[in-house]
PDB file of C-alpha atoms in Angstrom:
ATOM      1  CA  UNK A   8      82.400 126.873 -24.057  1.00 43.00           C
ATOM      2  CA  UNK A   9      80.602 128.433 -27.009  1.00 45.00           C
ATOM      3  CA  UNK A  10      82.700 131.598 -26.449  1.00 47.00           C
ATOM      4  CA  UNK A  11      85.909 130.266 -25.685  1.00 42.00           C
ATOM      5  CA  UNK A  12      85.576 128.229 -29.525  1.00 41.00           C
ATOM      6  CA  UNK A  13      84.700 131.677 -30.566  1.00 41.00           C
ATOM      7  CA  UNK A  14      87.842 132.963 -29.222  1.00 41.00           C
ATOM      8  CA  UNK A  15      89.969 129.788 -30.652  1.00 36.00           C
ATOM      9  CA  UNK A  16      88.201 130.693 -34.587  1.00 40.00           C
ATOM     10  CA  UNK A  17      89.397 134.440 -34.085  1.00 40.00           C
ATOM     11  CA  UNK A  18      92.881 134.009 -32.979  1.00 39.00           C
ATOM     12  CA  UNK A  19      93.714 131.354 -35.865  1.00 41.00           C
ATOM     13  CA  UNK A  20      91.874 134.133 -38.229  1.00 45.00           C
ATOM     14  CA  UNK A  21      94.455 136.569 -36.845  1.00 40.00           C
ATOM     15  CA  UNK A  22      97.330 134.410 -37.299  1.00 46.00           C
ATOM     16  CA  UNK A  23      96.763 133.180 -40.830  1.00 51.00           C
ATOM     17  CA  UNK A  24      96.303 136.393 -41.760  1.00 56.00           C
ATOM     18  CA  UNK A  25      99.348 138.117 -40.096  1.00 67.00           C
ATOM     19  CA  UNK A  26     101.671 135.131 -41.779  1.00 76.00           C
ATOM     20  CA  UNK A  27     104.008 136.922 -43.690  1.00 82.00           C
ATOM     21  CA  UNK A  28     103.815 136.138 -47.114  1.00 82.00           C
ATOM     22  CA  UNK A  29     107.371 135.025 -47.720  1.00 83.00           C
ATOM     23  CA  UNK A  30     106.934 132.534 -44.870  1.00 86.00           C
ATOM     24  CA  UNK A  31     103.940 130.961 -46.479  1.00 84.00           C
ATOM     25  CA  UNK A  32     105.417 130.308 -49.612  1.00 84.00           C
ATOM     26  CA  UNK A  33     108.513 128.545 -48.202  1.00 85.00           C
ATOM     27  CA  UNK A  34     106.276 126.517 -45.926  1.00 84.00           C
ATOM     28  CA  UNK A  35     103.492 125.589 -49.170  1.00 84.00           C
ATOM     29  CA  UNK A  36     106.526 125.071 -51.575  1.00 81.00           C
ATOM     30  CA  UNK A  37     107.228 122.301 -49.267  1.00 79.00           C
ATOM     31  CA  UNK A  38     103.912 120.487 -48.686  1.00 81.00           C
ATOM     32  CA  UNK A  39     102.400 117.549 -50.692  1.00 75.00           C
ATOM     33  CA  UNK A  40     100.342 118.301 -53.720  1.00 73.00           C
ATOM     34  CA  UNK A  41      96.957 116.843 -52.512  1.00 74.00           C
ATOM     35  CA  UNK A  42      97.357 118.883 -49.331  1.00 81.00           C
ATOM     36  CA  UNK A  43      98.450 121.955 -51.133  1.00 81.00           C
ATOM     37  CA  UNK A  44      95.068 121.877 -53.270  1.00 81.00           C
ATOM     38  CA  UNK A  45      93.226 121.763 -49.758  1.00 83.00           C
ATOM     39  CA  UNK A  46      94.868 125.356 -49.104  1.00 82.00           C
ATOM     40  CA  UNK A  47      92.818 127.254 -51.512  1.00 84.00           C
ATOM     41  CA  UNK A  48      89.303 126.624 -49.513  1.00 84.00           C
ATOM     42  CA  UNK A  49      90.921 127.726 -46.169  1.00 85.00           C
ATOM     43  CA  UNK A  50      90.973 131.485 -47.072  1.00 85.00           C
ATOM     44  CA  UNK A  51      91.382 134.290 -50.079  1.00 86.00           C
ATOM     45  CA  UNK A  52      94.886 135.005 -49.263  1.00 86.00           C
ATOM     46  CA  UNK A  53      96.093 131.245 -49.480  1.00 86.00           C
ATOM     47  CA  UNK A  54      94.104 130.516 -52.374  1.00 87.00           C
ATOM     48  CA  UNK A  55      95.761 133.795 -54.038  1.00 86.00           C
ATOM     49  CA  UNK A  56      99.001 132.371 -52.894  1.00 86.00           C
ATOM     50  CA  UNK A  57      98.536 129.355 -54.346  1.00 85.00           C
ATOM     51  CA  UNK A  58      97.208 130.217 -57.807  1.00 84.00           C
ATOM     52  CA  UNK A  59      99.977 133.220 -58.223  1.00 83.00           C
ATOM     53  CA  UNK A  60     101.756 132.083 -61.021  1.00 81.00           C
ATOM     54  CA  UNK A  61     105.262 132.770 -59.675  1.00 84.00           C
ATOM     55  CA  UNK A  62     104.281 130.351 -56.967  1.00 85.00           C
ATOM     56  CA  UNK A  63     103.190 128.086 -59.043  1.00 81.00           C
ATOM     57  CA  UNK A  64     106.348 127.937 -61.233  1.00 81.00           C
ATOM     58  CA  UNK A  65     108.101 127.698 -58.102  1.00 82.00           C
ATOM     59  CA  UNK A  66     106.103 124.919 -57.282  1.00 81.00           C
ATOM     60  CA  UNK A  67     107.017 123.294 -60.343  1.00 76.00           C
ATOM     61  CA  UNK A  68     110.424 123.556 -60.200  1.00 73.00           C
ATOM     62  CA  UNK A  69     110.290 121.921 -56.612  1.00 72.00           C
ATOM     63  CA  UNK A  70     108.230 119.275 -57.618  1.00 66.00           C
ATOM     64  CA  UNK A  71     110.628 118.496 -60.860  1.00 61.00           C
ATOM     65  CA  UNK A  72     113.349 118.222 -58.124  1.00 61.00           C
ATOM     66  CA  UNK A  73     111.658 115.835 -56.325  1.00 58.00           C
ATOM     67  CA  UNK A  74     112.312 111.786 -57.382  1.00 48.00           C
ATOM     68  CA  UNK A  75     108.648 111.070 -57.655  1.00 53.00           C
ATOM     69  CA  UNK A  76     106.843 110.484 -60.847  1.00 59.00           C
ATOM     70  CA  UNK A  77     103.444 111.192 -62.007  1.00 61.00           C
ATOM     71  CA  UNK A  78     100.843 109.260 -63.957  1.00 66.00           C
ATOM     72  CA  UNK A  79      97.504 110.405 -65.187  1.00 63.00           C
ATOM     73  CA  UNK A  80      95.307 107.512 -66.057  1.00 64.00           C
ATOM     74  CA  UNK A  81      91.776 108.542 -68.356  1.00 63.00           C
ATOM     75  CA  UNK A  82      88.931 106.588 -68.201  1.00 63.00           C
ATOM     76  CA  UNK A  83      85.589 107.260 -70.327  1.00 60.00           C
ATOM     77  CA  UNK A  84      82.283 106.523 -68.784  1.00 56.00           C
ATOM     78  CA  UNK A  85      79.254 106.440 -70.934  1.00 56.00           C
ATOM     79  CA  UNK A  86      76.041 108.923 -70.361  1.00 50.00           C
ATOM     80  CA  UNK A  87      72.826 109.061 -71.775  1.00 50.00           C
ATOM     81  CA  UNK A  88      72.907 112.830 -72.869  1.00 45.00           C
ATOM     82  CA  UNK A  89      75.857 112.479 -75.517  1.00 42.00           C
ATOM     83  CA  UNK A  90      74.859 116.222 -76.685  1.00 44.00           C
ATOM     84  CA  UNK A  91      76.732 117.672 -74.001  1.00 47.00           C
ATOM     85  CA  UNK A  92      79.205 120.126 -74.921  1.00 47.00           C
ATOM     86  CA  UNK A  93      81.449 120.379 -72.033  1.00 44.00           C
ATOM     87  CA  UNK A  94      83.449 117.481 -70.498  1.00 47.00           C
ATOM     88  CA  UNK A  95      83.747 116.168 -66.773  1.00 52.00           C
ATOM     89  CA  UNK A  96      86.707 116.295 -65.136  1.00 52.00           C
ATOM     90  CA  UNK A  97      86.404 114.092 -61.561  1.00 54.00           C
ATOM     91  CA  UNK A  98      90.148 113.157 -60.063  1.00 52.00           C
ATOM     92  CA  UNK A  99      91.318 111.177 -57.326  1.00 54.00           C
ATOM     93  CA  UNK A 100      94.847 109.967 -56.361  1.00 55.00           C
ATOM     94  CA  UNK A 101      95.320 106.376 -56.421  1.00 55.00           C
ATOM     95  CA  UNK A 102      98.863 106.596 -54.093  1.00 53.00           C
ATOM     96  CA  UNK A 103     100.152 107.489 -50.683  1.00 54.00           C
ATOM     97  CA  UNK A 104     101.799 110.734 -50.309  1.00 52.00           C
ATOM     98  CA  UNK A 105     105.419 108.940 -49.560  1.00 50.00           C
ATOM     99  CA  UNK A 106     105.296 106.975 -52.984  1.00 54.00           C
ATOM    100  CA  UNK A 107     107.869 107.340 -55.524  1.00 56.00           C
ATOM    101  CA  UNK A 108     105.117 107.139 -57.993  1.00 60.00           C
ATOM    102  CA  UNK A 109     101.718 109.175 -58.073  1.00 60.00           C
ATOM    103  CA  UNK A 110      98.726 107.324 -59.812  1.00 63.00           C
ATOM    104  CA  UNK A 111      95.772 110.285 -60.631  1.00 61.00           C
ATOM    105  CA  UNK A 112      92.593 108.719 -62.480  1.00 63.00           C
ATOM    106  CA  UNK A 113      90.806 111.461 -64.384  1.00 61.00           C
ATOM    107  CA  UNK A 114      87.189 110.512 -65.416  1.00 60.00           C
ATOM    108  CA  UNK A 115      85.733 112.355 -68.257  1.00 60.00           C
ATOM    109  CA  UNK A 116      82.326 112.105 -70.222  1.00 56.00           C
ATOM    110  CA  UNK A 117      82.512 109.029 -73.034  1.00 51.00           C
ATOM    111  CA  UNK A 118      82.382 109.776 -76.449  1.00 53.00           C
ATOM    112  CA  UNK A 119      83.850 106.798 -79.245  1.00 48.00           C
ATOM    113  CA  UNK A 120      86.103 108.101 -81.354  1.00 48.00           C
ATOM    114  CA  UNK A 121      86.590 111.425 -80.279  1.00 58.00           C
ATOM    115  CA  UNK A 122      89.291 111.428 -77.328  1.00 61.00           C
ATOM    116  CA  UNK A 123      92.638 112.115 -78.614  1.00 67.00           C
ATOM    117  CA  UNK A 124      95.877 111.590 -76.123  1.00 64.00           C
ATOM    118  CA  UNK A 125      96.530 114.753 -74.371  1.00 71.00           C
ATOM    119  CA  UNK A 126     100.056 116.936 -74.808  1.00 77.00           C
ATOM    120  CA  UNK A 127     101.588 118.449 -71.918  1.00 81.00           C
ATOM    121  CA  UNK A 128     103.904 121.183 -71.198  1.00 87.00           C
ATOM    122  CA  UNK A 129     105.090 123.203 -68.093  1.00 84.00           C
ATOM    123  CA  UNK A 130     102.892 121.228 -65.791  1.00 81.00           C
ATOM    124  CA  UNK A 131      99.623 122.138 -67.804  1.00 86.00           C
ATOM    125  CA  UNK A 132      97.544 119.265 -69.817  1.00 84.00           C
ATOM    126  CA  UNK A 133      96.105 119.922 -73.352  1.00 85.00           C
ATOM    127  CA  UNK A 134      93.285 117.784 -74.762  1.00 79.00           C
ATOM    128  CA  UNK A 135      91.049 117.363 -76.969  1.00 78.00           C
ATOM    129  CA  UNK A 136      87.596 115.956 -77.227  1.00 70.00           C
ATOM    130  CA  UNK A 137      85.507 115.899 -80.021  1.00 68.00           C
ATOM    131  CA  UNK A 138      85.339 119.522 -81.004  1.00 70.00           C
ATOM    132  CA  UNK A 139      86.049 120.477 -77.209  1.00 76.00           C
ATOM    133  CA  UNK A 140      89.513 121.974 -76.412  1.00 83.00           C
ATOM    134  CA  UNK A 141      90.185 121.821 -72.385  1.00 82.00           C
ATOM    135  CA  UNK A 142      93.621 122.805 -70.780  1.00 86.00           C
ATOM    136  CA  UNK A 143      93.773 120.582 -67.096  1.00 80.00           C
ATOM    137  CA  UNK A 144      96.297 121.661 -64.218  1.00 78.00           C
ATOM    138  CA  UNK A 145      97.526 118.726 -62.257  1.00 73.00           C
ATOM    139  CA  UNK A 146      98.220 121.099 -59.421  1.00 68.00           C
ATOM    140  CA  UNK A 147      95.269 122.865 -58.751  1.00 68.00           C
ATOM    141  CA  UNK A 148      93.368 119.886 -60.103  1.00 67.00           C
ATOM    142  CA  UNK A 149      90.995 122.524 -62.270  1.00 74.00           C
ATOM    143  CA  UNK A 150      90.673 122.173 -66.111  1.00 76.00           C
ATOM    144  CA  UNK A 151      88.748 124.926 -68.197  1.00 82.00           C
ATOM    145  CA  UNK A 152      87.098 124.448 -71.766  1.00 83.00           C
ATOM    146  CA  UNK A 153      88.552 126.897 -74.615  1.00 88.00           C
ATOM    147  CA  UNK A 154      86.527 128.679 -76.566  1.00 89.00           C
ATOM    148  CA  UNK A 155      85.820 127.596 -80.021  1.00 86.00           C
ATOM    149  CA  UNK A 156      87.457 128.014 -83.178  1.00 86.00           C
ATOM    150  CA  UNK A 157      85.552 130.661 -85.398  1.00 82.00           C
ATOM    151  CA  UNK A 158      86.618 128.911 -88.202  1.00 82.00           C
ATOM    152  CA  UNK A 159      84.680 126.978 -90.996  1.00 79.00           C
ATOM    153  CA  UNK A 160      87.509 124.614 -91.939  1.00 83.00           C
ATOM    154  CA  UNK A 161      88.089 121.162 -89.763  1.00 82.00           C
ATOM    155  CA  UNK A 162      91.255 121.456 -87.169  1.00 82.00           C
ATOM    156  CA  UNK A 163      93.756 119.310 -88.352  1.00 80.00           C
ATOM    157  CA  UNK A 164      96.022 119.746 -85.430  1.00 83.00           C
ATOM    158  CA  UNK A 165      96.176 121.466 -82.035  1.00 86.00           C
ATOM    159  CA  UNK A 166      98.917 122.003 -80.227  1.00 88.00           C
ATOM    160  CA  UNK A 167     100.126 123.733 -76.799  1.00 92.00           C
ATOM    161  CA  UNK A 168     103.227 125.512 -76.256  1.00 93.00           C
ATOM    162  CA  UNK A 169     105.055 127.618 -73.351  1.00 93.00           C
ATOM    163  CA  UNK A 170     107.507 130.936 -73.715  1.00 94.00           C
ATOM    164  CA  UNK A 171     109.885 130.713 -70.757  1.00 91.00           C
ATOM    165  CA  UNK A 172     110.691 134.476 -70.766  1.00 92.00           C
ATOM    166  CA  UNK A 173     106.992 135.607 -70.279  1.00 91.00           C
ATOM    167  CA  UNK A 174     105.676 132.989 -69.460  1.00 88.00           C
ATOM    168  CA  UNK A 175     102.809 132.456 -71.580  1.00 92.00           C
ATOM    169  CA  UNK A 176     100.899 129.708 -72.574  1.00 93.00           C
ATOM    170  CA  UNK A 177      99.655 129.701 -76.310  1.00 94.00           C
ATOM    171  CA  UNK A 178      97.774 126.885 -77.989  1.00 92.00           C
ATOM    172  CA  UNK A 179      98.474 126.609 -82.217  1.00 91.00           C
ATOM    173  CA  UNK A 180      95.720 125.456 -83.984  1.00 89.00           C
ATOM    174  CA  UNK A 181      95.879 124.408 -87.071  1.00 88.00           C
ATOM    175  CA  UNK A 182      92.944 123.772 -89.576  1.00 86.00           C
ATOM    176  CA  UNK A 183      92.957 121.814 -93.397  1.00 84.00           C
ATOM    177  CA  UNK A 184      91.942 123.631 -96.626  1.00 79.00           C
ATOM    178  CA  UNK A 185      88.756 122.722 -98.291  1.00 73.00           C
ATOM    179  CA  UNK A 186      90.489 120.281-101.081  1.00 73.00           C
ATOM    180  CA  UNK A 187      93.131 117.800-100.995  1.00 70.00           C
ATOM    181  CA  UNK A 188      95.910 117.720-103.227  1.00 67.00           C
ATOM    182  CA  UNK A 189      95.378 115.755-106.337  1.00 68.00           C
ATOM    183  CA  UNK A 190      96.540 111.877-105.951  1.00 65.00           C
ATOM    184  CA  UNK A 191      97.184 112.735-102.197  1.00 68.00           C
ATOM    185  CA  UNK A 192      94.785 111.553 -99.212  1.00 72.00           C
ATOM    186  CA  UNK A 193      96.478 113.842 -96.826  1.00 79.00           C
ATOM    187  CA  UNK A 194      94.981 117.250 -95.670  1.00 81.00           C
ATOM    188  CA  UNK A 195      96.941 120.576 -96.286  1.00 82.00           C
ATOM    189  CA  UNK A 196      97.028 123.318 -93.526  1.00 84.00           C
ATOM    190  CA  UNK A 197      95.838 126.326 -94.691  1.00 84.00           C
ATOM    191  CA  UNK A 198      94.639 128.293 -91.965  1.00 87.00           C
ATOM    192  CA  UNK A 199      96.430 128.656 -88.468  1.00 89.00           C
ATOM    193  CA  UNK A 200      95.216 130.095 -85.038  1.00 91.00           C
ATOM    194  CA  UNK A 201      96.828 131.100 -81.791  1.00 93.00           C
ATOM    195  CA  UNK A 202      95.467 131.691 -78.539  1.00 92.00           C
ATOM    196  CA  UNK A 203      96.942 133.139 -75.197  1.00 92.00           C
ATOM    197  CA  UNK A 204      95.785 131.722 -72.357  1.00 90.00           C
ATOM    198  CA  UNK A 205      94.774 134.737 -69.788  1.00 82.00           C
ATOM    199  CA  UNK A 206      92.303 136.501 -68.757  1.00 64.00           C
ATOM    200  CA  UNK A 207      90.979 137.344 -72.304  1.00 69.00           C
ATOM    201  CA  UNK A 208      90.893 134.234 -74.082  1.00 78.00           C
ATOM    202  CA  UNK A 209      90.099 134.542 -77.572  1.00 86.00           C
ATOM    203  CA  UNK A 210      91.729 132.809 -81.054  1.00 91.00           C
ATOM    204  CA  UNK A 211      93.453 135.707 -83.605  1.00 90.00           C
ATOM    205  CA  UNK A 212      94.601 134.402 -86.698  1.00 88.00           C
ATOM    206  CA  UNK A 213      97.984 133.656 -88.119  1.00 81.00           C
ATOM    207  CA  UNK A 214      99.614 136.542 -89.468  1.00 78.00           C
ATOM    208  CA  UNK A 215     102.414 135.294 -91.101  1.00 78.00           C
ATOM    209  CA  UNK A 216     102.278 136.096 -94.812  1.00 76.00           C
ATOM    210  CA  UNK A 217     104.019 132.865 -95.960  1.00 82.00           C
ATOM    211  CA  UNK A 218     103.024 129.579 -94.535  1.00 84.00           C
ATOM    212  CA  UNK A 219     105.009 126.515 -95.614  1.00 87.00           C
ATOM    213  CA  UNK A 220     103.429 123.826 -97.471  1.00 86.00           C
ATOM    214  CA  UNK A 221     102.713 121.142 -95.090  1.00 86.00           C
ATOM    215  CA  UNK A 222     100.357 118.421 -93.613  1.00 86.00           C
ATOM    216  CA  UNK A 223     101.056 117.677 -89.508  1.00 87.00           C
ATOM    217  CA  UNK A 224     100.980 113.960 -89.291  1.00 83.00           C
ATOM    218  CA  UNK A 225     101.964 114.017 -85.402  1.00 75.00           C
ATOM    219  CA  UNK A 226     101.537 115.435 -81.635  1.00 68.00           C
ATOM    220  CA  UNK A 227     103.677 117.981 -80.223  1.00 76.00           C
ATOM    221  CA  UNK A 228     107.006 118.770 -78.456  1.00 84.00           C
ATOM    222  CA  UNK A 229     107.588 121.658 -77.237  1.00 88.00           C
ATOM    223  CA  UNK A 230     111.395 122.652 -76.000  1.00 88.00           C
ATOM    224  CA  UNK A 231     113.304 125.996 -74.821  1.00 89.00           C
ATOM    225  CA  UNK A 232     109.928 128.204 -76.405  1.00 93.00           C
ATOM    226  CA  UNK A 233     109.403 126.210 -79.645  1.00 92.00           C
ATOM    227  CA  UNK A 234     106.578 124.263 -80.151  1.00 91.00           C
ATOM    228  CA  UNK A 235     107.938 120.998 -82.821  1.00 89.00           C
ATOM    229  CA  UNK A 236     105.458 119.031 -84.828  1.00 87.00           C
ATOM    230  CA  UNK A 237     106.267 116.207 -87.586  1.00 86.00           C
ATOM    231  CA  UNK A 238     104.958 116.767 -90.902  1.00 88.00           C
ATOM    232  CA  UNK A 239     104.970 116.148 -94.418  1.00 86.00           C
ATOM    233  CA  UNK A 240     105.151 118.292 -97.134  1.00 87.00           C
ATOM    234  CA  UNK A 241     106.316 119.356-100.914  1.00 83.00           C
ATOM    235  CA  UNK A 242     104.201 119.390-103.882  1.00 80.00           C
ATOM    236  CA  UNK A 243     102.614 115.670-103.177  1.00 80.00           C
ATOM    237  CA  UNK A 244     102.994 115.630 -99.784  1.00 82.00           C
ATOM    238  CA  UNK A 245     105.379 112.882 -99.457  1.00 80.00           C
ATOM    239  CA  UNK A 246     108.350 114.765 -98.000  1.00 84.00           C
ATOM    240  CA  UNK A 247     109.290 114.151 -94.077  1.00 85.00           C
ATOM    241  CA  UNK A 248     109.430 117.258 -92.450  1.00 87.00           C
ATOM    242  CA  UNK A 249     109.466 119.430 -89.343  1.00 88.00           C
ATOM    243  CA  UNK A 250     107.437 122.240 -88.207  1.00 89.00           C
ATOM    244  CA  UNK A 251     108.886 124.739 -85.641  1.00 91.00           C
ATOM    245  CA  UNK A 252     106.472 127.982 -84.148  1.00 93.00           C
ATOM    246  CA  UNK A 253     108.343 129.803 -81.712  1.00 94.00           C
ATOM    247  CA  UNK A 254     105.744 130.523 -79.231  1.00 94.00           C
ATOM    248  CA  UNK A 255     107.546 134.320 -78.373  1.00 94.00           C
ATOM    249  CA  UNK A 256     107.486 135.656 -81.834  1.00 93.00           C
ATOM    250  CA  UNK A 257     104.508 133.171 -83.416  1.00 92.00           C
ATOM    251  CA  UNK A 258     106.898 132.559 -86.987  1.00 92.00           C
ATOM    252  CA  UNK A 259     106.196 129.237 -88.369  1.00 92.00           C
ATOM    253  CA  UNK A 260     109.502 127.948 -90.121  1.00 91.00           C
ATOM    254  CA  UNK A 261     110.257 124.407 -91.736  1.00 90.00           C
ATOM    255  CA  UNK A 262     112.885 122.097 -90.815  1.00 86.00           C
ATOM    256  CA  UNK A 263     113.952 119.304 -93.594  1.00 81.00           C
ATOM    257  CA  UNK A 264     114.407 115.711 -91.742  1.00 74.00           C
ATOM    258  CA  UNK A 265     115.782 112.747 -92.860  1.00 62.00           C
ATOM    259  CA  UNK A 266     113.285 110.356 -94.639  1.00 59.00           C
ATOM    260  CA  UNK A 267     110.722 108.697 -92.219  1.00 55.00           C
ATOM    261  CA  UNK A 268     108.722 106.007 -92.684  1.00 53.00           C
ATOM    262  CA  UNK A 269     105.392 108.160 -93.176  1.00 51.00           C
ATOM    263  CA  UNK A 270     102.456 105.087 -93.331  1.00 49.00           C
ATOM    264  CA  UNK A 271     103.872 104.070 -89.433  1.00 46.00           C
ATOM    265  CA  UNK A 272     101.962 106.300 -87.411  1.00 48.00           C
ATOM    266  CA  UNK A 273     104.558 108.298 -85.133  1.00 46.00           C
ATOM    267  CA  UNK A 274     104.079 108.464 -81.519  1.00 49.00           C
ATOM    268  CA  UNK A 275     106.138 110.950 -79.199  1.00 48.00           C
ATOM    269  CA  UNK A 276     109.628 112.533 -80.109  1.00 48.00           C
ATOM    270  CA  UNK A 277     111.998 110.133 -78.963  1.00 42.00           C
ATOM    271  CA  UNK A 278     114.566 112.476 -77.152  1.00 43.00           C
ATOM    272  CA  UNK A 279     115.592 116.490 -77.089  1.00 44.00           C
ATOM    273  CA  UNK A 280     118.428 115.887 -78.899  1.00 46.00           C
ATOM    274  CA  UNK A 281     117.665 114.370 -82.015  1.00 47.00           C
ATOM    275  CA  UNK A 282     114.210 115.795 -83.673  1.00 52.00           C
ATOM    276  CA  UNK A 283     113.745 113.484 -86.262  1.00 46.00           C
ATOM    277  CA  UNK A 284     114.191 110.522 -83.760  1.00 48.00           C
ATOM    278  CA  UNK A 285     110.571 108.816 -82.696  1.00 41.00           C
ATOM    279  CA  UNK A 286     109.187 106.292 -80.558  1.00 32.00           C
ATOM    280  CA  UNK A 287     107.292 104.032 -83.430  1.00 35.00           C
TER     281      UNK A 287
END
C-alpha cells in the first residue's frame, strides 16, 4: 500500500512537471483567485508561474473582464507593543467564489491617528502607516514594507503610480520644507523622491531642476502613465491647482484648474474625464 502511494506521489510529480507551460497559464488564467493563491505552495514552477509578471498582468486583465467587484475592508486591532515598526497584514475572504461581489478583511496592527486610506493602481495597494510605507497585492495576498525615506524633512504626500509601456511601478514621495510661507498654514514641497519597485528598492531624489510651487492637498489618480494629484499653489498658496508626474520620464509639470473650494477636504477624482471634478 505504502508503495503503491509512493508510486501515485511520483507520477503526479511527473505530470505537473511535464505540463507545458502555455497550458498552465490558460488553465490558471481561468481559476478563482483564492484557489490561484493555493498554487504557489504546490511546487517552484507554479509558484514561478504565478508570480511572473506577464502572468500576472494577464491575470489582471481577465479578472477586469470579469463582472465581479472587489472590496477590501481594514480593520485596526490594538497591541500592547505599539513600538513595532512593521505592520500585520492577516486576510480572509468574506464571499463565495460565485458572488458578484468579493468582501476581503485585511487586519493590520492599530495605531490612532496614523492610518491613512490606501491608493491603488494596476491591481497593487499603497498605504501608509505612521512612518511605514507598505505596497499589498490582492492577488498573491503578500504586502512588503518600503524602505524608509533618507530624508530629514516630514512627507507631505506619497503617492503610487504605474508606466504601461514597462511596466513599472514607482512610488512619488513628496516631503515639506522646513518653514511655511508667511500668513499661510499650508506646507510647501520642497523635496521629492521616487522609488522603483524591483529587485533593488531604494529612494533617488528628484532631479528635476525646476519644481513648481505647490502644496498637495489630496490623494492620487493615476491614468494612461501619469500620476495626478490636487494642489494648491502661487505665492500664498491659495491657487487650485494640478500636479501631473509622468511616471516614464519622472517630469513634474503643473496644470491650472478652475477655482475649488480649498477648506472642503477633497476625496477621490470624480471621473477620467474631467480632472478638476471631485467627489466632496
Amino acid at each position: 500500500m505504502e508503495a503503491k502511494k509512493k508510486k501515485v506521489t511520483k507520477g503526479s510529480n511527473f505530470c505537473s512537471n511535464s505540463l507545458p507551460v502555455d497550458l498552465m497559464i490558460e488553465i490558471f488564467r481561468r481559476l478563482p483567485l483564492k484557489t490561484l493563491t493555493r498554487l504557489i505552495s504546490v511546487s517552484k514552477l507554479w509558484a514561478s508561474v504565478v508570480r511572473n509578471r506577464d502572468f500576472m498582468n494577464l491575470f489582471l486583465k481577465e479578472s477586469f473582464n470579469k463582472p465581479r467587484g472587489l472590496v477590501l475592508m481594514f480593520r485596526e486591532y490594538p497591541v500592547s507593543n505599539l513600538s513595532s515598526e512593521h505592520p500585520r497584514f492577516e486576510t480572509h475572504e468574506s464571499s463565495p467564489s460565485n458572488a458578484s461581489l468579493a468582501t476581503y478583511h485585511v487586519t493590520c496592527l492599530a495605531r490612532q491617528d496614523t492610518f491613512i486610506a490606501p491608493s491603488s493602481v494596476h491591481g497593487l495597494i499603497c498605504y501608509r502607516y505612521g512612518s511605514t510605507l507598505g505596497i499589498y497585492n490582492p492577488c498573491t495576498r503578500r504586502s512588503i514594507t518600503l524602505p524608509k525615506l533618507n530624508s530629514e524633512r516630514t512627507v507631505l504626500n506619497q503617492d503610487l503610480g504605474f508606466d504601461p509601456i514597462d511596466n513599472d511601478y514607482k512610488v512619488l514621495s513628496v516631503t515639506r520644507a522646513a518653514t511655511k510661507p508667511k500668513g499661510n498654514t499650508r506646507a510647501l514641497a520642497k523635496e521629492m523622491w521616487v522609488l522603483t519597485l524591483g529587485s533593488e528598492i531604494s529612494w533617488k531624489r528628484f532631479n528635476q531642476e525646476y519644481i513648481p510651487r505647490h502644496s498637495p492637498i489630496s490623494q492620487d489618480l493615476c491614468i494612461n502613465g501619469v500620476l495626478y494629484y490636487r494642489a494648491v499653489t502661487g505665492s500664498k498658496l491659495k491657487n487650485s491647482a494640478i500636479m501631473s508626474f509622468d511616471v516614464r520620464s519622472e517630469r513634474l509639470n503643473l496644470i491650472k484648474a478652475e477655482k475649488l473650494d480649498i477648506t472642503i477636504r477633497p476625496r477621490k477624482f470624480r471621473n477620467f474625464s474631467k480632472l478638476t471634478c471631485y467627489l466632496l
